[in-house]
C-alpha positions as CSV (number, residue, x, y, z in Angstrom):
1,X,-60.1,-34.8,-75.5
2,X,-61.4,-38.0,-76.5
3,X,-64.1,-38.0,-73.6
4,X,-64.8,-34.1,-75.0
5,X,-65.6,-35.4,-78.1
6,X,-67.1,-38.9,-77.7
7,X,-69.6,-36.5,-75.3
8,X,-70.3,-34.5,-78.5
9,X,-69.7,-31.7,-75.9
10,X,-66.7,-29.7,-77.5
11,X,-67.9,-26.0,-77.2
12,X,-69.3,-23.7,-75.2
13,X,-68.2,-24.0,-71.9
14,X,-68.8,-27.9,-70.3
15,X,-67.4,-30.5,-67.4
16,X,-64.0,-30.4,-68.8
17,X,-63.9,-26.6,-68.0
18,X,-65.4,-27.0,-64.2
19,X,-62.4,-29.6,-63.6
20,X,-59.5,-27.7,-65.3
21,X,-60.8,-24.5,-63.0
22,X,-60.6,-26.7,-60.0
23,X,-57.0,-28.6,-61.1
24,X,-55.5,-25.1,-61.6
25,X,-56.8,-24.3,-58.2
26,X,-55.4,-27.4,-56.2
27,X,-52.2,-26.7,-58.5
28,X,-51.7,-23.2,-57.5
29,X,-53.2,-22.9,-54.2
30,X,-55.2,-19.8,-55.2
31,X,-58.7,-19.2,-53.8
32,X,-61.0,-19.4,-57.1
33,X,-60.6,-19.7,-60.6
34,X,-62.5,-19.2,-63.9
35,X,-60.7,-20.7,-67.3
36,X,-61.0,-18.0,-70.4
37,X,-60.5,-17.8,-73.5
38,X,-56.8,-16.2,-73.2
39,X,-54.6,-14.4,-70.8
40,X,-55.3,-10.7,-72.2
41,X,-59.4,-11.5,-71.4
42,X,-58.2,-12.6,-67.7
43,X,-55.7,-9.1,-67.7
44,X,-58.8,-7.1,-68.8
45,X,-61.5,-8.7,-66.6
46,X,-58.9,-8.1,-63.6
47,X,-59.0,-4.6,-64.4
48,X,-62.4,-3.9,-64.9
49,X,-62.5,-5.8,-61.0
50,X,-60.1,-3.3,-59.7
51,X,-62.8,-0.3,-61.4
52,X,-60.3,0.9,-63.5
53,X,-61.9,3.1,-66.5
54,X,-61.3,6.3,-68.6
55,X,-58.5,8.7,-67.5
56,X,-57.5,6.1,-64.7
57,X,-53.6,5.2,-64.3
58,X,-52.3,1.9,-64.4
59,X,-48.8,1.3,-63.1
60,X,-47.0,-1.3,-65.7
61,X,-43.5,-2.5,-66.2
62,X,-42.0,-1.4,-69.7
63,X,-39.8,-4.6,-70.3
64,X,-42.8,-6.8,-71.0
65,X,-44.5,-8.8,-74.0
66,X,-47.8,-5.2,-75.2
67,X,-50.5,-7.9,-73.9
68,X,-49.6,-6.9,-70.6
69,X,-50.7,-3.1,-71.4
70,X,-53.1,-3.1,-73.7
71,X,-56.0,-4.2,-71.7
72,X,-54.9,-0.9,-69.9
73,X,-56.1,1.0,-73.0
74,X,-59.2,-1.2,-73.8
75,X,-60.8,0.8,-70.9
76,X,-59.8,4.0,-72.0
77,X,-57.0,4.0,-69.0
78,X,-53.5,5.5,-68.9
79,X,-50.3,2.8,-68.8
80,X,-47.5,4.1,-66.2
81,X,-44.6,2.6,-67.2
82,X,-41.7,1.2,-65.2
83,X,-38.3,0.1,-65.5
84,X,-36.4,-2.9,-64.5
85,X,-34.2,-3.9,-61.9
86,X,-31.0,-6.3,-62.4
87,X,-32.0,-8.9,-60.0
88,X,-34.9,-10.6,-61.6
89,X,-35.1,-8.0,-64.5
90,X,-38.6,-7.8,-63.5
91,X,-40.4,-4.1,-62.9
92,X,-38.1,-2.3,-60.0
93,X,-39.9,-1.7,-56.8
94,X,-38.3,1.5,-55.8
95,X,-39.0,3.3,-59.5
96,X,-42.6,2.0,-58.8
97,X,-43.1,4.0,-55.7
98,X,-41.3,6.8,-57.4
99,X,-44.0,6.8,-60.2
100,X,-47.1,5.9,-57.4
101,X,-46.1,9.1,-56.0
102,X,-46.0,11.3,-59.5
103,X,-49.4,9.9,-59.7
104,X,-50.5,11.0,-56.3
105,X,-48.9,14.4,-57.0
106,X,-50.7,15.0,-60.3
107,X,-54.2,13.9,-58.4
108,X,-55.0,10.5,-59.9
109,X,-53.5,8.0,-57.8
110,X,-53.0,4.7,-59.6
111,X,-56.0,2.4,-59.8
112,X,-54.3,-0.8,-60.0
113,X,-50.5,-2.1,-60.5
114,X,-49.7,-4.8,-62.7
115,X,-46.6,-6.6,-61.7
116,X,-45.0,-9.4,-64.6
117,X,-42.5,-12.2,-63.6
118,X,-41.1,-12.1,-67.0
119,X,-39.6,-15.1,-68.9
120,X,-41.1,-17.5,-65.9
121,X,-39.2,-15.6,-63.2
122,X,-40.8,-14.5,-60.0
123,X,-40.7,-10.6,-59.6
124,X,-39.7,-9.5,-55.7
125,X,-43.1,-9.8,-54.5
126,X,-42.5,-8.4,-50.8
127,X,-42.0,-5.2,-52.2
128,X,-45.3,-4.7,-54.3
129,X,-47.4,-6.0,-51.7
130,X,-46.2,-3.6,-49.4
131,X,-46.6,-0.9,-51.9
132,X,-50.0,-2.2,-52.8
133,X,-51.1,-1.9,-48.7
134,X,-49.1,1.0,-48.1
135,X,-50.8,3.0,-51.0
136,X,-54.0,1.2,-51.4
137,X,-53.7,-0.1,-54.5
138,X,-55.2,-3.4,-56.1
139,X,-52.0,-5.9,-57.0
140,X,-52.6,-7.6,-60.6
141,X,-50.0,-10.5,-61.6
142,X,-49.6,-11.4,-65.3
143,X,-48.1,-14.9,-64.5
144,X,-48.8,-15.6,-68.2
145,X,-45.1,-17.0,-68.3
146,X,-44.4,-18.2,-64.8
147,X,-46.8,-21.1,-64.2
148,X,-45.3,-23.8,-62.2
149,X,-43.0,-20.8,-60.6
150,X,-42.8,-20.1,-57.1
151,X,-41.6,-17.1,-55.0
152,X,-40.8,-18.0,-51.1
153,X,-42.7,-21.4,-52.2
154,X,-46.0,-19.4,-52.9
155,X,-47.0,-19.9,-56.3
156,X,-47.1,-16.8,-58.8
157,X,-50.6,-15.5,-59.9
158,X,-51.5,-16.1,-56.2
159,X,-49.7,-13.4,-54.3
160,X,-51.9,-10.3,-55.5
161,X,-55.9,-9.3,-55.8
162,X,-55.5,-11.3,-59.3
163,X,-53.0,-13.3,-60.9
164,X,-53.4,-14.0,-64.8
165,X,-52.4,-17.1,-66.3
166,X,-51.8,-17.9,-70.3
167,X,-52.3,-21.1,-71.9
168,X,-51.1,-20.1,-75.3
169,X,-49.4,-22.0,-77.9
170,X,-45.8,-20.7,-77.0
171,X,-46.6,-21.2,-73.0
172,X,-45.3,-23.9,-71.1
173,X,-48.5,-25.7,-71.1
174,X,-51.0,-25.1,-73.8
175,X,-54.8,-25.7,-74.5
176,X,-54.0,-24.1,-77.6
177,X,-55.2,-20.8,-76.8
178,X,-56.7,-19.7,-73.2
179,X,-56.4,-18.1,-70.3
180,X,-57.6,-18.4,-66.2
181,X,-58.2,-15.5,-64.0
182,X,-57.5,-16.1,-60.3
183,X,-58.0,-14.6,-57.4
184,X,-58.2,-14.6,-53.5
185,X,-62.3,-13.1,-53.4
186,X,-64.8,-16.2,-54.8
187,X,-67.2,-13.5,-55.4
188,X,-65.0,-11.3,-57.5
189,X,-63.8,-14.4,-59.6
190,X,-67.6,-15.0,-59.8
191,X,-68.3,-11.5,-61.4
192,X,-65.5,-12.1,-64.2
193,X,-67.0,-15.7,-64.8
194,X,-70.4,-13.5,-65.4
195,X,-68.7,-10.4,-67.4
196,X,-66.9,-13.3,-69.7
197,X,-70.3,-15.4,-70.7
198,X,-71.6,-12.1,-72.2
199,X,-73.0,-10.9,-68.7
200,X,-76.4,-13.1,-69.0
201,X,-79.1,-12.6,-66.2
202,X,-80.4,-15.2,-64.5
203,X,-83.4,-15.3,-66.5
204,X,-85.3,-17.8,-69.0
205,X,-85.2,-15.3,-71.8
206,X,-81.7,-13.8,-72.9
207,X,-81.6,-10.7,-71.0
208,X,-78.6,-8.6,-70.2
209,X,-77.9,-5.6,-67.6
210,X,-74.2,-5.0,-68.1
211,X,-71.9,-5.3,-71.1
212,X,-70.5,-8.7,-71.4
213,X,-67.5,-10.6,-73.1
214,X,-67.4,-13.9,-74.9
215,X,-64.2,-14.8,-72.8
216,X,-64.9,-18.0,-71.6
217,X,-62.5,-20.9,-72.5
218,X,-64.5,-24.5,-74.3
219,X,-64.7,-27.9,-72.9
220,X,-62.5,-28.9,-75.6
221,X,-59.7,-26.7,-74.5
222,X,-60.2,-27.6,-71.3
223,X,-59.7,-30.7,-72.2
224,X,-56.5,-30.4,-73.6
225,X,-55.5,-28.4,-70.6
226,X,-56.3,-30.8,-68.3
227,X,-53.7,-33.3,-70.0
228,X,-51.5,-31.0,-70.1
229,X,-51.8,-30.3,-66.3
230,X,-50.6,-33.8,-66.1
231,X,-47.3,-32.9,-67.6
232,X,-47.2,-29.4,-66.1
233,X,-43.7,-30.2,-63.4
234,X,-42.1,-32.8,-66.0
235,X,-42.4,-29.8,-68.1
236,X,-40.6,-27.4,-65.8
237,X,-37.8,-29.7,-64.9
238,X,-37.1,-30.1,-69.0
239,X,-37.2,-26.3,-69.2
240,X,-35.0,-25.7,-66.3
241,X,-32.3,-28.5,-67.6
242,X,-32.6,-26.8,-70.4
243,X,-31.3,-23.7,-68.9
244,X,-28.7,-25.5,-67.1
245,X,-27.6,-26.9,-70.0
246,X,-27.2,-23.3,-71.7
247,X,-25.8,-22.2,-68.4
248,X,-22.9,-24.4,-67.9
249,X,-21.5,-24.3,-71.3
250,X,-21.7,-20.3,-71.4
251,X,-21.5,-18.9,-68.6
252,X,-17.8,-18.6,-68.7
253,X,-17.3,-17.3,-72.0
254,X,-16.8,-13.3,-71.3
255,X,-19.5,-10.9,-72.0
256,X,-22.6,-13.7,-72.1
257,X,-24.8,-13.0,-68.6
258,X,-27.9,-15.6,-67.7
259,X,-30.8,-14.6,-65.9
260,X,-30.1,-15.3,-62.4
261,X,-32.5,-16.9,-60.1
262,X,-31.8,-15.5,-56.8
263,X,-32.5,-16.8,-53.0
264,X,-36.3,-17.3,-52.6
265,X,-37.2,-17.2,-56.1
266,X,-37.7,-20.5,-58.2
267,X,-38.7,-20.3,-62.3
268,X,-40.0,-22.3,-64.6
269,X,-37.3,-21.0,-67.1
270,X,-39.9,-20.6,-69.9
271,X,-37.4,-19.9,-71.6
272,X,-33.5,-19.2,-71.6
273,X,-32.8,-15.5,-72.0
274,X,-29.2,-14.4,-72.5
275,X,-27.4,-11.0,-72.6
276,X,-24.3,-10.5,-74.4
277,X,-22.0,-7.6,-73.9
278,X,-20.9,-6.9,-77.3
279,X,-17.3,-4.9,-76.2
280,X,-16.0,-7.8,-74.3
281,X,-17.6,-11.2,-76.5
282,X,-16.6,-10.3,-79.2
283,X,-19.8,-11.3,-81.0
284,X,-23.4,-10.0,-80.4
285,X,-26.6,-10.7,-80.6
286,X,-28.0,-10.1,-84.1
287,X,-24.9,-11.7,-85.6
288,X,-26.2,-14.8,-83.1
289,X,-29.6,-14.4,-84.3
290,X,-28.9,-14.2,-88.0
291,X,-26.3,-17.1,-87.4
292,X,-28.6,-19.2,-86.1
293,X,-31.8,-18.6,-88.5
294,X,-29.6,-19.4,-91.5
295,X,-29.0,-22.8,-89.8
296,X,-33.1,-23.2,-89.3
297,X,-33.1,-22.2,-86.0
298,X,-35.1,-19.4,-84.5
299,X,-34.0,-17.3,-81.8
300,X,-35.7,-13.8,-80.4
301,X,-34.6,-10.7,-79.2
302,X,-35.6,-9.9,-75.7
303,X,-38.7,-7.7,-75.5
304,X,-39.0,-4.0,-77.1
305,X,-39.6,-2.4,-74.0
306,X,-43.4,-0.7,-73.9
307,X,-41.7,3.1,-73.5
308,X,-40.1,2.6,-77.0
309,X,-43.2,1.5,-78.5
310,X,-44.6,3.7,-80.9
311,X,-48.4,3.2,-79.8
312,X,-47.1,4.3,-76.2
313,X,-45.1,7.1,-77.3
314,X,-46.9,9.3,-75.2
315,X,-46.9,7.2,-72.2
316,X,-45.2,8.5,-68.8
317,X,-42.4,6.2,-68.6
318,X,-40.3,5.6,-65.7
319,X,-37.1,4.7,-66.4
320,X,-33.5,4.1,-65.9
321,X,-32.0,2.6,-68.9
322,X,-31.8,-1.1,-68.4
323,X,-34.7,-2.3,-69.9
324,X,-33.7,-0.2,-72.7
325,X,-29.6,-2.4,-72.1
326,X,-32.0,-5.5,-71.8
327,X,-33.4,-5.3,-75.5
328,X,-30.5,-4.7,-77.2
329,X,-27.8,-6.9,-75.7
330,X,-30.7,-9.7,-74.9
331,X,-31.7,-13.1,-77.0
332,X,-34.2,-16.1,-76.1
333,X,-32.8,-19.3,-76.9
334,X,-34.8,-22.3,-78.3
335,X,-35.9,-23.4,-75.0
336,X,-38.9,-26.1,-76.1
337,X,-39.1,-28.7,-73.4
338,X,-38.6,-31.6,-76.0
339,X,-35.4,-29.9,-77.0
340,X,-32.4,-32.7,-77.1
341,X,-29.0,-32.0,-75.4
342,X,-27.6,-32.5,-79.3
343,X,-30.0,-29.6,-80.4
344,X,-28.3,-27.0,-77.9
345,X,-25.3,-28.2,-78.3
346,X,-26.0,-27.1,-82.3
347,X,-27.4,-23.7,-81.0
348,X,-23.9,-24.1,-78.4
349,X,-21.5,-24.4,-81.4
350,X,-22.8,-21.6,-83.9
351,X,-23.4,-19.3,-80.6
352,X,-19.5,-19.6,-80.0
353,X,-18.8,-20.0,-83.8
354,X,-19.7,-16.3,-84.1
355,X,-17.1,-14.9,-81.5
356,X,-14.2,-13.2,-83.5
C-alpha cells in the first residue's frame, strides 16, 4: 500500500494488480487469472464465457448467499435450483442430474452449472465434473468462501472452466472489496480481462466493438491483497482452530451438529456453522441468536435458501427439504481469525446458558 501510494499510482488498474493476478496464480495452481472489482463481476463474466444469454438455464444450488444467482438473471437467464446433500451441505450431485435431465426434456439443456463450496467447504467435485463431461456442460465454481480450501489437494476455483474468488470485507482475506476470475483457457481469461476494462479496442482513439464492464480491481486494492496473501494460511489455520475450538466443547451436547469435513475434503472453515435440533437441545437457534446479540455479539442464521426467496419465486427448484432443515435449525458463529479462545468461550457460555 505504501509503495501504491508513494507511486501516486492508486487507481485504475497498475503493477500491484499484474502481481496479485500472478500470486493468486502460483497460490492456487490455476492456469490464468484476472483480479476484478468483486466476486459477482467474476460470476457474471464467467457466464457470459460459457454464452449464456436470454431464456438460457443455469443449474444453481439453492442453499447459497443470492450473489451466486443473480448474475444468472443479469443476462436475462433462468436459475435451476438445487438442493443440498448432508455430507458437505453443498448442492447434491444426484438432484443435479435429476434437474439436467428436466432441462434436456423440456429442450433447453443447461448452459452452464454453478457449483458453491459453501461456508469454505469443498463441494464433491468428482461428481460435477463428470456430469459436466457427461452432459457437456461448462463447470463454474463460486469459491468466493473457500480460498485456501482444497478438495483431493486440488485447490477450489481450479477444478472447473471457471472458479470465482471474493475478496470482500467479510472473506477470509480482503482487499476491501474485489474479486478474481480464473480459469484453465489463458485466452478466455483474456476475453474477461477485455469485457471488464469496458471492452476497449486496441486503438489510439477510444473505440469500442462489444459492450464492456468497469470490473477491473485498482492497484490500490491489489495492494492490499497482496499483503494479505502473505497471511492467507496463518489465516486458515486461526479459522480452522477456531472451529475446533467450537467443535470440542459442543459437539457432545445433544442436538448441536457441526459441519463435517469428510475424507478428501479440507476447508478453510470461513466460518463455523452449527445446526441445532431444537426437540432434543433444548434450546434453538433464535433464542441463541437473540442471546448472544443482547450480549454485543452477532451471530447469523444460515442462508435463506434461493427457492424461498421471493425474487425467485418462480424459479424451478429442485429440492428435497434439507436446505430448507439447514436454514432453520442453522447459525454462524463469530468465527473472525483474531477471535481469542476467551471470546468463544463467552459465545460457549451463553450458547449453553440458553439450554432449558
Amino acid at each position: 500500500m505504501q509503495d501504491a501510494f508513494a507511486s501516486n499510482w492508486v487507481a485504475p488498474l497498475g503493477p500491484h494488480v499484474d502481481a496479485f493476478e500472478q500470486e493468486l496464480i502460483q497460490y492456487t495452481g490455476t492456469a490464468a487469472c484476472t483480479a476484478l472489482s468483486s466476486g459477482t463481476a467474476a460470476l457474471h463474466l464467467a457466464l457470459i464465457l460459457a454464452d449464456v444469454g436470454p431464456g438460457d438455464r443455469v443449474i444453481c444450488p439453492s442453499f447459497t448467499f443470492s450473489a451466486s444467482a443473480n448474475p444468472i438473471t443479469y443476462l436475462g437467464a433462468e436459475p435451476v435450483f438445487v438442493d443440498s446433500e448432508t455430507l458437505t451441505w453443498n448442492m447434491d450431485p444426484a438432484l443435479c442430474e435429476e434437474a439436467i435431465q428436466w432441462c434436456i426434456r423440456e429442450g433447453r439443456a443447461p448452459k452452464a452449472i454453478i457449483v458453491v463450496h459453501l461456508y469454505g467447504m469443498p463441494a464433491q467435485m468428482d461428481a460435477f465434473l463428470a456430469l459436466a463431461e457427461r452432459y457437456h456442460i461448462p463447470l463454474i465454481e463460486d469459491a468466493a468462501e473457500s480460498l485456501g480450501s482444497h478438495y483431493r489437494e486440488k485447490h477450489t476455483g481450479t477444478w472447473g472452466d471457471f472458479g470465482v474468488f471474493s475478496f470482500n470485507g467479510n472473506k477470509i482475506i480482503t482487499t476491501s472489496g474485489g474479486g478474481a476470475l480464473a480459469g484453465k483457457d489463458a485466452a478466455a481469461i483474456a476475453k474477461a480481462k477485455f469485457l471488464a476494462t469496458q471492452a476497449r479496442d486496441p486503438a489510439p482513439h477510444y473505440q469500442h466493438s462489444t459492450i464492456g464492464y468497469n470490473y477491473r480491481m485498482s492497484n490500490i486494492c491489489a495492494a492490499i491483497g497482496r499483503g494479505q496473501m502473505t497471511v492467507l494460511d496463518d489465516r486458515v489455520q486461526a479459522r480452522r482452530r477456531v472451529y475446533d475450538h467450537y467443535r470440542n466443547a459442543l459437539a457432545e451436547v445433544p442436538g448441536f451438529t457441526f459441519l463435517p469435513e469428510p475424507p478428501g475434503h479440507f476447508s478453510n472453515r470461513w466460518l463455523t456453522t452449527l445446526l441445532i435440533d431444537p426437540t432434543v437441545a433444548r434450546t434453538d437457534t433464535d433464542t441463541i441468536r437473540l442471546r448472544l446479540a443482547a450480549a454485543g455479539i452477532e451471530a447469523r442464521p444460515l442462508w435463506k435458501p434461493m427457492h424461498l426467496q421471493p425474487v425467485f419465486s418462480r424459479a424451478r427448484a429442485f429440492v428435497n427439504g434439507h436446505s430448507e432443515r439447514f436454514f432453520q435449525q442453522g447459525i454462524c458463529l463469530p468465527s473472525g481469525s483474531a477471535l481469542s479462545t476467551a471470546q468463544q468461550d463467552e459465545v460457549i457460555d451463553l450458547l449453553l446458558s440458553t439450554r432449558g
